[in-house]
Amino acid sequence: MIRWLITLSIVVSAIIVAVIVVYDYDSDGKDSRKNVCVAMIMRGVCNDHSWNESHCKAIEKVAQRLNLKVAYYENTPPDSTAYNNMEKAIADGAEIVIANSFDFGAAAMSVAKKHPKVKFLHAAGVRSGANLLTYYGRIYQIRYLSGIVAGLKTKTNEIGYLASFKISEVVRGLDAFALGVQKVNPQAKVFVNWTHSWSDESMSAEATHSLLRAHNIDVLTVHLDALSPYEIADEKGIWIVGYNMDNSSYFPNHFLTAPVWHWENFYESRIRDILSGNFVSGRSWLGMESGVVDLAPLSAHVDEEISKKVAHEREMLAKNRYDVFWGPIVDSHGNVRVEKGECISDEDLLEHFDWYVKGVYDGIKSQKY
């Protein structure tokens, strides 16, 4: 009798635990908890067809799955406004704060320390804390693939690159793209011009015109949120390799492909962890296998031979057969930076990438960096 009661007790306890575990999810897998508030602190706006929209669309998908309430703080400059918006979001009930720009690092660190019960997710950051996770994707892997498309598509062997700031994130992407170009077309040159802005349309347009005046560019790509370079390239009949989102429907005549983000594949799992009390801080850097980074479908302007080459390289990267920055790699001055068989460490890729590979040139001065 006693054994039977003990057994019954164990079974009942197991059922109770199971009910507790599944209670928060309905039959469709949706989280049944209500009104968990997430604040999205953004440099731009949700409908920019670029970086910010990639985050907004992703969090909207996750919000439907997890019954989240999302508050957007658009056009937040990286000054005291960033601090103030984070504080306001928390005062208004935000339990999770997403800061979606590298420039928000100082604000996120400061506010996170003041609010240890609030969880912070900082995109493209390099510093973490007890309640602060920094995250990014290995988009450089996809830029490498897009460089292969550009290198095989160019006829003039002069490719343009509009870039924002000389930080590791941007230089890393530029070099990865150039390595893709060099892989298939060693004669091609990548000419870079710097806008010193992520999203200023007029500055980006001016930088684009300057680059096109200086060189016979027939393929153009960007590390910007601005769309004016696409518009200019489209008007001038120049092939476009985009960034952040697939904008082929807006530029159907000249769009080739783009490195793109699928942030929902990150946000859902991490926010589920937060809701279940399993948040882990630190640094998260996600590669192709995560589904966070991808190459937009190659347009009809990309022929079958190029598609085959890209597919092969993509498979090699996805299976971790090699990475973009395996040596030997030579810099723009002819120095061997990475020996054969070696690879640049993640720390150097994330925080100390300040040199340029062979084939990268200053777009205006026409000289190597």
mmCIF file of C-alpha atoms in Angstrom, residues 5-368:
data_model
loop_
_atom_site.group_PDB
_atom_site.id
_atom_site.type_symbol
_atom_site.label_atom_id
_atom_site.label_comp_id
_atom_site.label_asym_id
_atom_site.label_seq_id
_atom_site.Cartn_x
_atom_site.Cartn_y
_atom_site.Cartn_z
ATOM 1 C CA LEU A 5 1.016 5.580 -2.617
ATOM 2 C CA ILE A 6 4.650 6.532 -3.264
ATOM 3 C CA THR A 7 4.311 5.529 -6.910
ATOM 4 C CA LEU A 8 1.063 7.476 -7.231
ATOM 5 C CA SER A 9 2.709 10.506 -5.644
ATOM 6 C CA ILE A 10 5.586 10.378 -8.122
ATOM 7 C CA VAL A 11 3.203 10.108 -11.067
ATOM 8 C CA VAL A 12 1.080 13.006 -9.851
ATOM 9 C CA SER A 13 4.184 15.127 -9.288
ATOM 10 C CA ALA A 14 5.384 14.350 -12.808
ATOM 11 C CA ILE A 15 2.017 15.368 -14.231
ATOM 12 C CA ILE A 16 2.079 18.625 -12.284
ATOM 13 C CA VAL A 17 5.595 19.402 -13.529
ATOM 14 C CA ALA A 18 4.549 18.603 -17.097
ATOM 15 C CA VAL A 19 1.547 20.886 -16.797
ATOM 16 C CA ILE A 20 3.760 23.685 -15.464
ATOM 17 C CA VAL A 21 6.235 23.212 -18.305
ATOM 18 C CA VAL A 22 3.627 23.272 -21.081
ATOM 19 C CA TYR A 23 1.202 25.675 -19.458
ATOM 20 C CA ASP A 24 2.685 28.702 -21.146
ATOM 21 C CA TYR A 25 2.104 27.329 -24.647
ATOM 22 C CA ASP A 26 -1.137 26.705 -26.465
ATOM 23 C CA SER A 27 -1.865 24.039 -29.064
ATOM 24 C CA ASP A 28 -0.292 26.153 -31.818
ATOM 25 C CA GLY A 29 2.970 26.539 -29.907
ATOM 26 C CA LYS A 30 2.169 30.130 -28.997
ATOM 27 C CA ASP A 31 3.188 31.430 -25.600
ATOM 28 C CA SER A 32 0.077 32.016 -23.513
ATOM 29 C CA ARG A 33 1.633 34.682 -21.303
ATOM 30 C CA LYS A 34 0.458 38.189 -22.068
ATOM 31 C CA ASN A 35 1.921 41.662 -22.169
ATOM 32 C CA VAL A 36 5.618 40.881 -21.916
ATOM 33 C CA CYS A 37 6.965 44.158 -23.262
ATOM 34 C CA VAL A 38 9.958 44.420 -25.570
ATOM 35 C CA ALA A 39 11.465 47.787 -26.491
ATOM 36 C CA MET A 40 13.273 48.165 -29.822
ATOM 37 C CA ILE A 41 15.744 51.090 -29.739
ATOM 38 C CA MET A 42 16.585 51.978 -33.341
ATOM 39 C CA ARG A 43 18.791 54.398 -35.285
ATOM 40 C CA GLY A 44 16.298 54.530 -38.149
ATOM 41 C CA VAL A 45 12.694 53.619 -38.924
ATOM 42 C CA CYS A 46 10.829 50.342 -39.331
ATOM 43 C CA ASN A 47 10.029 50.831 -43.021
ATOM 44 C CA ASP A 48 13.526 51.699 -44.293
ATOM 45 C CA HIS A 49 13.698 48.537 -46.495
ATOM 46 C CA SER A 50 17.071 47.945 -44.861
ATOM 47 C CA TRP A 51 18.733 47.200 -41.492
ATOM 48 C CA ASN A 52 15.981 48.519 -39.239
ATOM 49 C CA GLU A 53 13.191 46.863 -41.166
ATOM 50 C CA SER A 54 14.977 43.521 -40.944
ATOM 51 C CA HIS A 55 14.775 43.781 -37.143
ATOM 52 C CA CYS A 56 11.201 45.075 -37.061
ATOM 53 C CA LYS A 57 9.835 42.353 -39.327
ATOM 54 C CA ALA A 58 11.653 39.741 -37.284
ATOM 55 C CA ILE A 59 10.411 40.916 -33.896
ATOM 56 C CA GLU A 60 6.861 41.187 -35.271
ATOM 57 C CA LYS A 61 6.981 37.504 -36.233
ATOM 58 C CA VAL A 62 8.330 36.579 -32.815
ATOM 59 C CA ALA A 63 5.771 38.794 -31.055
ATOM 60 C CA GLN A 64 2.954 36.839 -32.672
ATOM 61 C CA ARG A 65 4.468 33.555 -31.545
ATOM 62 C CA LEU A 66 5.253 34.650 -27.985
ATOM 63 C CA ASN A 67 2.460 37.173 -27.383
ATOM 64 C CA LEU A 68 4.848 40.066 -26.891
ATOM 65 C CA LYS A 69 4.046 43.733 -26.790
ATOM 66 C CA VAL A 70 6.642 45.675 -28.794
ATOM 67 C CA ALA A 71 7.411 49.374 -28.424
ATOM 68 C CA TYR A 72 9.513 50.997 -31.140
ATOM 69 C CA TYR A 73 11.806 53.943 -30.457
ATOM 70 C CA GLU A 74 12.664 55.041 -33.975
ATOM 71 C CA ASN A 75 15.265 57.603 -35.087
ATOM 72 C CA THR A 76 17.176 57.389 -31.814
ATOM 73 C CA PRO A 77 20.574 59.133 -32.075
ATOM 74 C CA PRO A 78 23.502 57.559 -30.163
ATOM 75 C CA ASP A 79 23.720 60.375 -27.598
ATOM 76 C CA SER A 80 21.815 61.084 -24.396
ATOM 77 C CA THR A 81 18.630 60.298 -26.321
ATOM 78 C CA ALA A 82 19.617 56.634 -26.379
ATOM 79 C CA TYR A 83 19.970 56.597 -22.581
ATOM 80 C CA ASN A 84 16.702 58.472 -22.147
ATOM 81 C CA ASN A 85 14.745 56.209 -24.500
ATOM 82 C CA MET A 86 16.003 53.085 -22.744
ATOM 83 C CA GLU A 87 15.065 54.529 -19.360
ATOM 84 C CA LYS A 88 11.638 55.566 -20.679
ATOM 85 C CA ALA A 89 11.054 52.111 -22.134
ATOM 86 C CA ILE A 90 11.824 50.496 -18.774
ATOM 87 C CA ALA A 91 9.644 52.997 -16.919
ATOM 88 C CA ASP A 92 6.836 52.068 -19.313
ATOM 89 C CA GLY A 93 7.208 48.394 -18.468
ATOM 90 C CA ALA A 94 9.797 46.963 -20.869
ATOM 91 C CA GLU A 95 11.301 43.736 -19.545
ATOM 92 C CA ILE A 96 13.522 43.259 -22.595
ATOM 93 C CA VAL A 97 15.419 46.046 -24.357
ATOM 94 C CA ILE A 98 16.835 45.510 -27.853
ATOM 95 C CA ALA A 99 19.416 48.068 -28.983
ATOM 96 C CA ASN A 100 19.897 47.443 -32.692
ATOM 97 C CA SER A 101 22.990 49.538 -33.466
ATOM 98 C CA PHE A 102 26.693 49.318 -32.631
ATOM 99 C CA ASP A 103 26.492 52.977 -31.559
ATOM 100 C CA PHE A 104 24.223 52.137 -28.612
ATOM 101 C CA GLY A 105 26.909 50.187 -26.773
ATOM 102 C CA ALA A 106 27.716 52.761 -24.083
ATOM 103 C CA ALA A 107 24.056 53.490 -23.361
ATOM 104 C CA ALA A 108 23.155 49.802 -23.177
ATOM 105 C CA MET A 109 26.016 49.049 -20.768
ATOM 106 C CA SER A 110 25.115 51.971 -18.507
ATOM 107 C CA VAL A 111 21.364 51.388 -18.361
ATOM 108 C CA ALA A 112 21.759 47.620 -18.001
ATOM 109 C CA LYS A 113 23.839 48.086 -14.855
ATOM 110 C CA LYS A 114 21.099 50.267 -13.353
ATOM 111 C CA HIS A 115 18.353 47.734 -14.119
ATOM 112 C CA PRO A 116 19.679 44.223 -13.386
ATOM 113 C CA LYS A 117 16.236 42.608 -13.723
ATOM 114 C CA VAL A 118 15.803 43.882 -17.294
ATOM 115 C CA LYS A 119 17.421 41.869 -20.059
ATOM 116 C CA PHE A 120 19.324 43.702 -22.810
ATOM 117 C CA LEU A 121 20.161 42.487 -26.331
ATOM 118 C CA HIS A 122 22.683 44.645 -28.211
ATOM 119 C CA ALA A 123 23.147 44.080 -31.935
ATOM 120 C CA ALA A 124 26.675 44.383 -33.378
ATOM 121 C CA GLY A 125 28.103 45.171 -29.953
ATOM 122 C CA VAL A 126 31.374 43.956 -28.454
ATOM 123 C CA ARG A 127 30.765 44.327 -24.675
ATOM 124 C CA SER A 128 28.462 42.228 -22.511
ATOM 125 C CA GLY A 129 27.305 42.181 -18.890
ATOM 126 C CA ALA A 130 25.366 40.072 -16.417
ATOM 127 C CA ASN A 131 22.061 41.019 -18.043
ATOM 128 C CA LEU A 132 23.438 42.147 -21.424
ATOM 129 C CA LEU A 133 23.956 39.900 -24.442
ATOM 130 C CA THR A 134 25.688 41.189 -27.563
ATOM 131 C CA TYR A 135 24.918 39.459 -30.839
ATOM 132 C CA TYR A 136 25.671 39.569 -34.518
ATOM 133 C CA GLY A 137 25.802 37.250 -37.494
ATOM 134 C CA ARG A 138 28.764 36.209 -39.596
ATOM 135 C CA ILE A 139 27.417 38.258 -42.468
ATOM 136 C CA TYR A 140 30.959 38.460 -43.790
ATOM 137 C CA GLN A 141 30.463 34.863 -44.992
ATOM 138 C CA ILE A 142 27.572 36.044 -47.137
ATOM 139 C CA ARG A 143 29.448 39.144 -48.310
ATOM 140 C CA TYR A 144 32.140 36.781 -49.549
ATOM 141 C CA LEU A 145 29.520 34.946 -51.624
ATOM 142 C CA SER A 146 28.140 38.223 -52.973
ATOM 143 C CA GLY A 147 31.700 39.193 -53.896
ATOM 144 C CA ILE A 148 31.874 36.083 -56.066
ATOM 145 C CA VAL A 149 28.741 37.245 -57.880
ATOM 146 C CA ALA A 150 30.227 40.733 -58.387
ATOM 147 C CA GLY A 151 33.613 39.395 -59.485
ATOM 148 C CA LEU A 152 32.059 37.219 -62.171
ATOM 149 C CA LYS A 153 29.506 39.808 -63.251
ATOM 150 C CA THR A 154 31.828 42.792 -63.789
ATOM 151 C CA LYS A 155 33.067 43.563 -67.292
ATOM 152 C CA THR A 156 35.133 46.630 -66.406
ATOM 153 C CA ASN A 157 36.868 44.945 -63.441
ATOM 154 C CA GLU A 158 36.024 48.026 -61.358
ATOM 155 C CA ILE A 159 33.576 47.388 -58.524
ATOM 156 C CA GLY A 160 32.243 50.061 -56.169
ATOM 157 C CA TYR A 161 31.706 49.735 -52.408
ATOM 158 C CA LEU A 162 29.909 52.376 -50.317
ATOM 159 C CA ALA A 163 30.769 51.985 -46.631
ATOM 160 C CA SER A 164 29.734 53.807 -43.472
ATOM 161 C CA PHE A 165 32.411 53.876 -40.737
ATOM 162 C CA LYS A 166 35.919 52.439 -40.454
ATOM 163 C CA ILE A 167 35.072 50.023 -37.646
ATOM 164 C CA SER A 168 35.897 46.317 -37.510
ATOM 165 C CA GLU A 169 32.396 45.283 -38.541
ATOM 166 C CA VAL A 170 32.491 47.311 -41.748
ATOM 167 C CA VAL A 171 36.132 46.695 -42.689
ATOM 168 C CA ARG A 172 35.638 42.979 -42.085
ATOM 169 C CA GLY A 173 32.708 42.934 -44.503
ATOM 170 C CA LEU A 174 34.575 44.954 -47.113
ATOM 171 C CA ASP A 175 37.534 42.582 -47.000
ATOM 172 C CA ALA A 176 35.341 39.490 -47.147
ATOM 173 C CA PHE A 177 33.589 40.867 -50.224
ATOM 174 C CA ALA A 178 36.945 41.645 -51.856
ATOM 175 C CA LEU A 179 38.214 38.133 -51.095
ATOM 176 C CA GLY A 180 35.169 36.756 -52.893
ATOM 177 C CA VAL A 181 35.904 38.994 -55.867
ATOM 178 C CA GLN A 182 39.577 37.958 -55.910
ATOM 179 C CA LYS A 183 38.656 34.273 -55.640
ATOM 180 C CA VAL A 184 37.070 34.317 -59.084
ATOM 181 C CA ASN A 185 38.578 37.426 -60.723
ATOM 182 C CA PRO A 186 42.082 38.456 -59.577
ATOM 183 C CA GLN A 187 42.124 41.327 -62.086
ATOM 184 C CA ALA A 188 39.134 43.074 -60.501
ATOM 185 C CA LYS A 189 39.534 45.976 -58.076
ATOM 186 C CA VAL A 190 37.166 47.056 -55.307
ATOM 187 C CA PHE A 191 37.028 50.830 -54.856
ATOM 188 C CA VAL A 192 35.619 51.943 -51.498
ATOM 189 C CA ASN A 193 34.235 55.332 -50.526
ATOM 190 C CA TRP A 194 33.207 56.237 -46.969
ATOM 191 C CA THR A 195 29.972 58.038 -46.132
ATOM 192 C CA HIS A 196 30.547 58.507 -42.345
ATOM 193 C CA SER A 197 26.870 57.773 -41.841
ATOM 194 C CA TRP A 198 24.687 54.692 -41.714
ATOM 195 C CA SER A 199 21.591 56.170 -43.272
ATOM 196 C CA ASP A 200 21.995 59.778 -44.434
ATOM 197 C CA GLU A 201 20.605 59.664 -47.971
ATOM 198 C CA SER A 202 22.229 62.885 -49.218
ATOM 199 C CA MET A 203 25.682 61.962 -47.899
ATOM 200 C CA SER A 204 25.343 58.494 -49.387
ATOM 201 C CA ALA A 205 24.252 59.925 -52.737
ATOM 202 C CA GLU A 206 27.189 62.342 -52.796
ATOM 203 C CA ALA A 207 29.645 59.544 -51.965
ATOM 204 C CA THR A 208 28.124 57.388 -54.703
ATOM 205 C CA HIS A 209 28.411 60.100 -57.353
ATOM 206 C CA SER A 210 32.024 60.772 -56.365
ATOM 207 C CA LEU A 211 32.886 57.099 -56.668
ATOM 208 C CA LEU A 212 31.204 56.720 -60.044
ATOM 209 C CA ARG A 213 32.905 59.825 -61.413
ATOM 210 C CA ALA A 214 36.310 58.484 -60.412
ATOM 211 C CA HIS A 215 35.995 54.984 -61.843
ATOM 212 C CA ASN A 216 34.355 52.901 -64.541
ATOM 213 C CA ILE A 217 32.255 50.952 -62.065
ATOM 214 C CA ASP A 218 29.683 48.492 -63.366
ATOM 215 C CA VAL A 219 28.802 46.688 -60.100
ATOM 216 C CA LEU A 220 28.005 48.529 -56.865
ATOM 217 C CA THR A 221 27.451 47.293 -53.324
ATOM 218 C CA VAL A 222 26.999 48.926 -49.923
ATOM 219 C CA HIS A 223 27.424 48.597 -46.171
ATOM 220 C CA LEU A 224 24.779 51.225 -45.458
ATOM 221 C CA ASP A 225 21.128 51.504 -44.539
ATOM 222 C CA ALA A 226 20.578 54.237 -47.139
ATOM 223 C CA LEU A 227 18.935 53.342 -50.455
ATOM 224 C CA SER A 228 20.130 56.292 -52.553
ATOM 225 C CA PRO A 229 23.144 54.335 -53.917
ATOM 226 C CA TYR A 230 20.731 51.725 -55.287
ATOM 227 C CA GLU A 231 18.626 54.393 -56.937
ATOM 228 C CA ILE A 232 21.644 56.033 -58.555
ATOM 229 C CA ALA A 233 23.038 52.702 -59.759
ATOM 230 C CA ASP A 234 19.659 51.725 -61.167
ATOM 231 C CA GLU A 235 19.390 54.998 -63.082
ATOM 232 C CA LYS A 236 22.881 54.570 -64.531
ATOM 233 C CA GLY A 237 22.472 50.924 -65.506
ATOM 234 C CA ILE A 238 24.914 49.604 -62.900
ATOM 235 C CA TRP A 239 24.465 46.186 -61.329
ATOM 236 C CA ILE A 240 23.397 46.251 -57.662
ATOM 237 C CA VAL A 241 24.459 43.947 -54.852
ATOM 238 C CA GLY A 242 22.293 45.036 -51.923
ATOM 239 C CA TYR A 243 22.462 44.580 -48.185
ATOM 240 C CA ASN A 244 20.173 43.816 -45.211
ATOM 241 C CA MET A 245 17.061 42.891 -47.209
ATOM 242 C CA ASP A 246 16.105 41.556 -50.610
ATOM 243 C CA ASN A 247 15.131 44.699 -52.527
ATOM 244 C CA SER A 248 14.956 43.014 -55.920
ATOM 245 C CA SER A 249 11.288 43.991 -56.310
ATOM 246 C CA TYR A 250 12.206 47.685 -56.059
ATOM 247 C CA PHE A 251 15.100 47.492 -58.519
ATOM 248 C CA PRO A 252 14.169 44.595 -60.825
ATOM 249 C CA ASN A 253 16.293 45.740 -63.759
ATOM 250 C CA HIS A 254 19.685 45.686 -62.028
ATOM 251 C CA PHE A 255 19.454 43.900 -58.674
ATOM 252 C CA LEU A 256 21.667 40.794 -58.483
ATOM 253 C CA THR A 257 21.430 39.595 -54.867
ATOM 254 C CA ALA A 258 22.136 40.734 -51.296
ATOM 255 C CA PRO A 259 23.460 39.502 -47.962
ATOM 256 C CA VAL A 260 20.315 39.482 -45.809
ATOM 257 C CA TRP A 261 19.250 38.993 -42.188
ATOM 258 C CA HIS A 262 16.627 36.679 -40.701
ATOM 259 C CA TRP A 263 16.722 37.936 -37.119
ATOM 260 C CA GLU A 264 13.647 35.947 -36.103
ATOM 261 C CA ASN A 265 15.887 32.874 -35.984
ATOM 262 C CA PHE A 266 17.819 34.581 -33.194
ATOM 263 C CA TYR A 267 15.117 36.553 -31.398
ATOM 264 C CA GLU A 268 12.664 33.724 -30.874
ATOM 265 C CA SER A 269 15.099 31.349 -29.195
ATOM 266 C CA ARG A 270 16.710 34.025 -27.039
ATOM 267 C CA ILE A 271 13.464 35.583 -25.908
ATOM 268 C CA ARG A 272 12.095 32.135 -25.094
ATOM 269 C CA ASP A 273 15.192 31.665 -22.932
ATOM 270 C CA ILE A 274 14.481 34.939 -21.154
ATOM 271 C CA LEU A 275 10.828 34.078 -20.548
ATOM 272 C CA SER A 276 11.744 30.668 -19.141
ATOM 273 C CA GLY A 277 14.447 32.085 -16.865
ATOM 274 C CA ASN A 278 17.329 30.631 -18.868
ATOM 275 C CA PHE A 279 18.924 33.853 -20.120
ATOM 276 C CA VAL A 280 22.651 33.589 -20.803
ATOM 277 C CA SER A 281 24.696 36.747 -21.309
ATOM 278 C CA GLY A 282 27.953 37.077 -23.204
ATOM 279 C CA ARG A 283 28.568 37.292 -26.934
ATOM 280 C CA SER A 284 26.655 35.446 -29.644
ATOM 281 C CA TRP A 285 28.100 35.366 -33.166
ATOM 282 C CA LEU A 286 26.015 33.300 -35.525
ATOM 283 C CA GLY A 287 27.048 31.766 -38.825
ATOM 284 C CA MET A 288 25.199 30.373 -41.824
ATOM 285 C CA GLU A 289 24.094 27.288 -39.942
ATOM 286 C CA SER A 290 21.930 29.451 -37.641
ATOM 287 C CA GLY A 291 19.709 30.753 -40.426
ATOM 288 C CA VAL A 292 20.312 34.321 -39.235
ATOM 289 C CA VAL A 293 22.457 35.256 -42.249
ATOM 290 C CA ASP A 294 21.723 34.273 -45.824
ATOM 291 C CA LEU A 295 22.122 35.267 -49.449
ATOM 292 C CA ALA A 296 18.995 36.602 -51.134
ATOM 293 C CA PRO A 297 17.883 34.550 -54.144
ATOM 294 C CA LEU A 298 20.040 35.258 -57.177
ATOM 295 C CA SER A 299 18.045 37.264 -59.688
ATOM 296 C CA ALA A 300 17.482 36.369 -63.318
ATOM 297 C CA HIS A 301 20.448 38.621 -64.168
ATOM 298 C CA VAL A 302 22.824 36.046 -62.642
ATOM 299 C CA ASP A 303 23.610 33.253 -65.092
ATOM 300 C CA GLU A 304 23.784 29.558 -64.297
ATOM 301 C CA GLU A 305 27.586 29.331 -64.167
ATOM 302 C CA ILE A 306 27.766 32.041 -61.522
ATOM 303 C CA SER A 307 24.971 30.347 -59.578
ATOM 304 C CA LYS A 308 26.862 27.047 -59.594
ATOM 305 C CA LYS A 309 30.031 28.681 -58.298
ATOM 306 C CA VAL A 310 28.153 30.442 -55.509
ATOM 307 C CA ALA A 311 26.328 27.236 -54.570
ATOM 308 C CA HIS A 312 29.612 25.347 -54.273
ATOM 309 C CA GLU A 313 31.247 27.981 -52.069
ATOM 310 C CA ARG A 314 28.102 28.272 -49.994
ATOM 311 C CA GLU A 315 28.076 24.546 -49.304
ATOM 312 C CA MET A 316 31.723 24.623 -48.243
ATOM 313 C CA LEU A 317 31.054 27.433 -45.783
ATOM 314 C CA ALA A 318 27.863 25.867 -44.446
ATOM 315 C CA LYS A 319 29.689 22.604 -43.739
ATOM 316 C CA ASN A 320 32.552 24.489 -42.048
ATOM 317 C CA ARG A 321 35.028 23.109 -44.573
ATOM 318 C CA TYR A 322 36.774 26.489 -44.357
ATOM 319 C CA ASP A 323 36.042 30.092 -43.473
ATOM 320 C CA VAL A 324 36.517 33.299 -45.435
ATOM 321 C CA PHE A 325 39.596 34.407 -43.518
ATOM 322 C CA TRP A 326 41.688 31.245 -43.808
ATOM 323 C CA GLY A 327 45.190 32.010 -45.034
ATOM 324 C CA PRO A 328 47.147 32.767 -46.991
ATOM 325 C CA ILE A 329 45.807 36.327 -47.079
ATOM 326 C CA VAL A 330 47.820 39.287 -48.345
ATOM 327 C CA ASP A 331 46.987 42.877 -47.438
ATOM 328 C CA SER A 332 46.762 45.858 -49.778
ATOM 329 C CA HIS A 333 50.480 46.596 -49.321
ATOM 330 C CA GLY A 334 51.592 43.087 -50.229
ATOM 331 C CA ASN A 335 52.236 41.887 -46.677
ATOM 332 C CA VAL A 336 51.163 38.394 -45.669
ATOM 333 C CA ARG A 337 48.659 38.937 -42.864
ATOM 334 C CA VAL A 338 47.420 35.379 -42.477
ATOM 335 C CA GLU A 339 49.715 32.426 -43.125
ATOM 336 C CA LYS A 340 48.592 29.392 -45.065
ATOM 337 C CA GLY A 341 46.543 27.065 -42.902
ATOM 338 C CA GLU A 342 45.870 29.711 -40.269
ATOM 339 C CA CYS A 343 42.720 31.705 -39.581
ATOM 340 C CA ILE A 344 42.048 35.078 -37.993
ATOM 341 C CA SER A 345 40.661 34.713 -34.478
ATOM 342 C CA ASP A 346 37.114 35.788 -33.673
ATOM 343 C CA GLU A 347 38.449 38.390 -31.254
ATOM 344 C CA ASP A 348 40.528 40.036 -33.980
ATOM 345 C CA LEU A 349 37.665 39.822 -36.464
ATOM 346 C CA LEU A 350 35.287 41.470 -34.017
ATOM 347 C CA GLU A 351 37.478 44.087 -32.415
ATOM 348 C CA HIS A 352 40.811 44.582 -34.189
ATOM 349 C CA PHE A 353 40.144 44.416 -37.909
ATOM 350 C CA ASP A 354 41.765 47.564 -39.305
ATOM 351 C CA TRP A 355 43.559 46.515 -42.480
ATOM 352 C CA TYR A 356 42.586 45.869 -46.086
ATOM 353 C CA VAL A 357 43.128 42.883 -48.319
ATOM 354 C CA LYS A 358 44.713 42.861 -51.724
ATOM 355 C CA GLY A 359 42.438 44.401 -54.317
ATOM 356 C CA VAL A 360 40.878 47.108 -52.086
ATOM 357 C CA TYR A 361 41.569 50.713 -53.118
ATOM 358 C CA ASP A 362 40.579 54.162 -51.940
ATOM 359 C CA GLY A 363 37.770 55.058 -54.270
ATOM 360 C CA ILE A 364 38.661 58.685 -54.714
ATOM 361 C CA LYS A 365 42.443 58.802 -54.338
ATOM 362 C CA SER A 366 42.850 55.646 -56.413
ATOM 363 C CA GLN A 367 45.500 54.287 -54.052
ATOM 364 C CA LYS A 368 45.703 51.301 -51.754
#
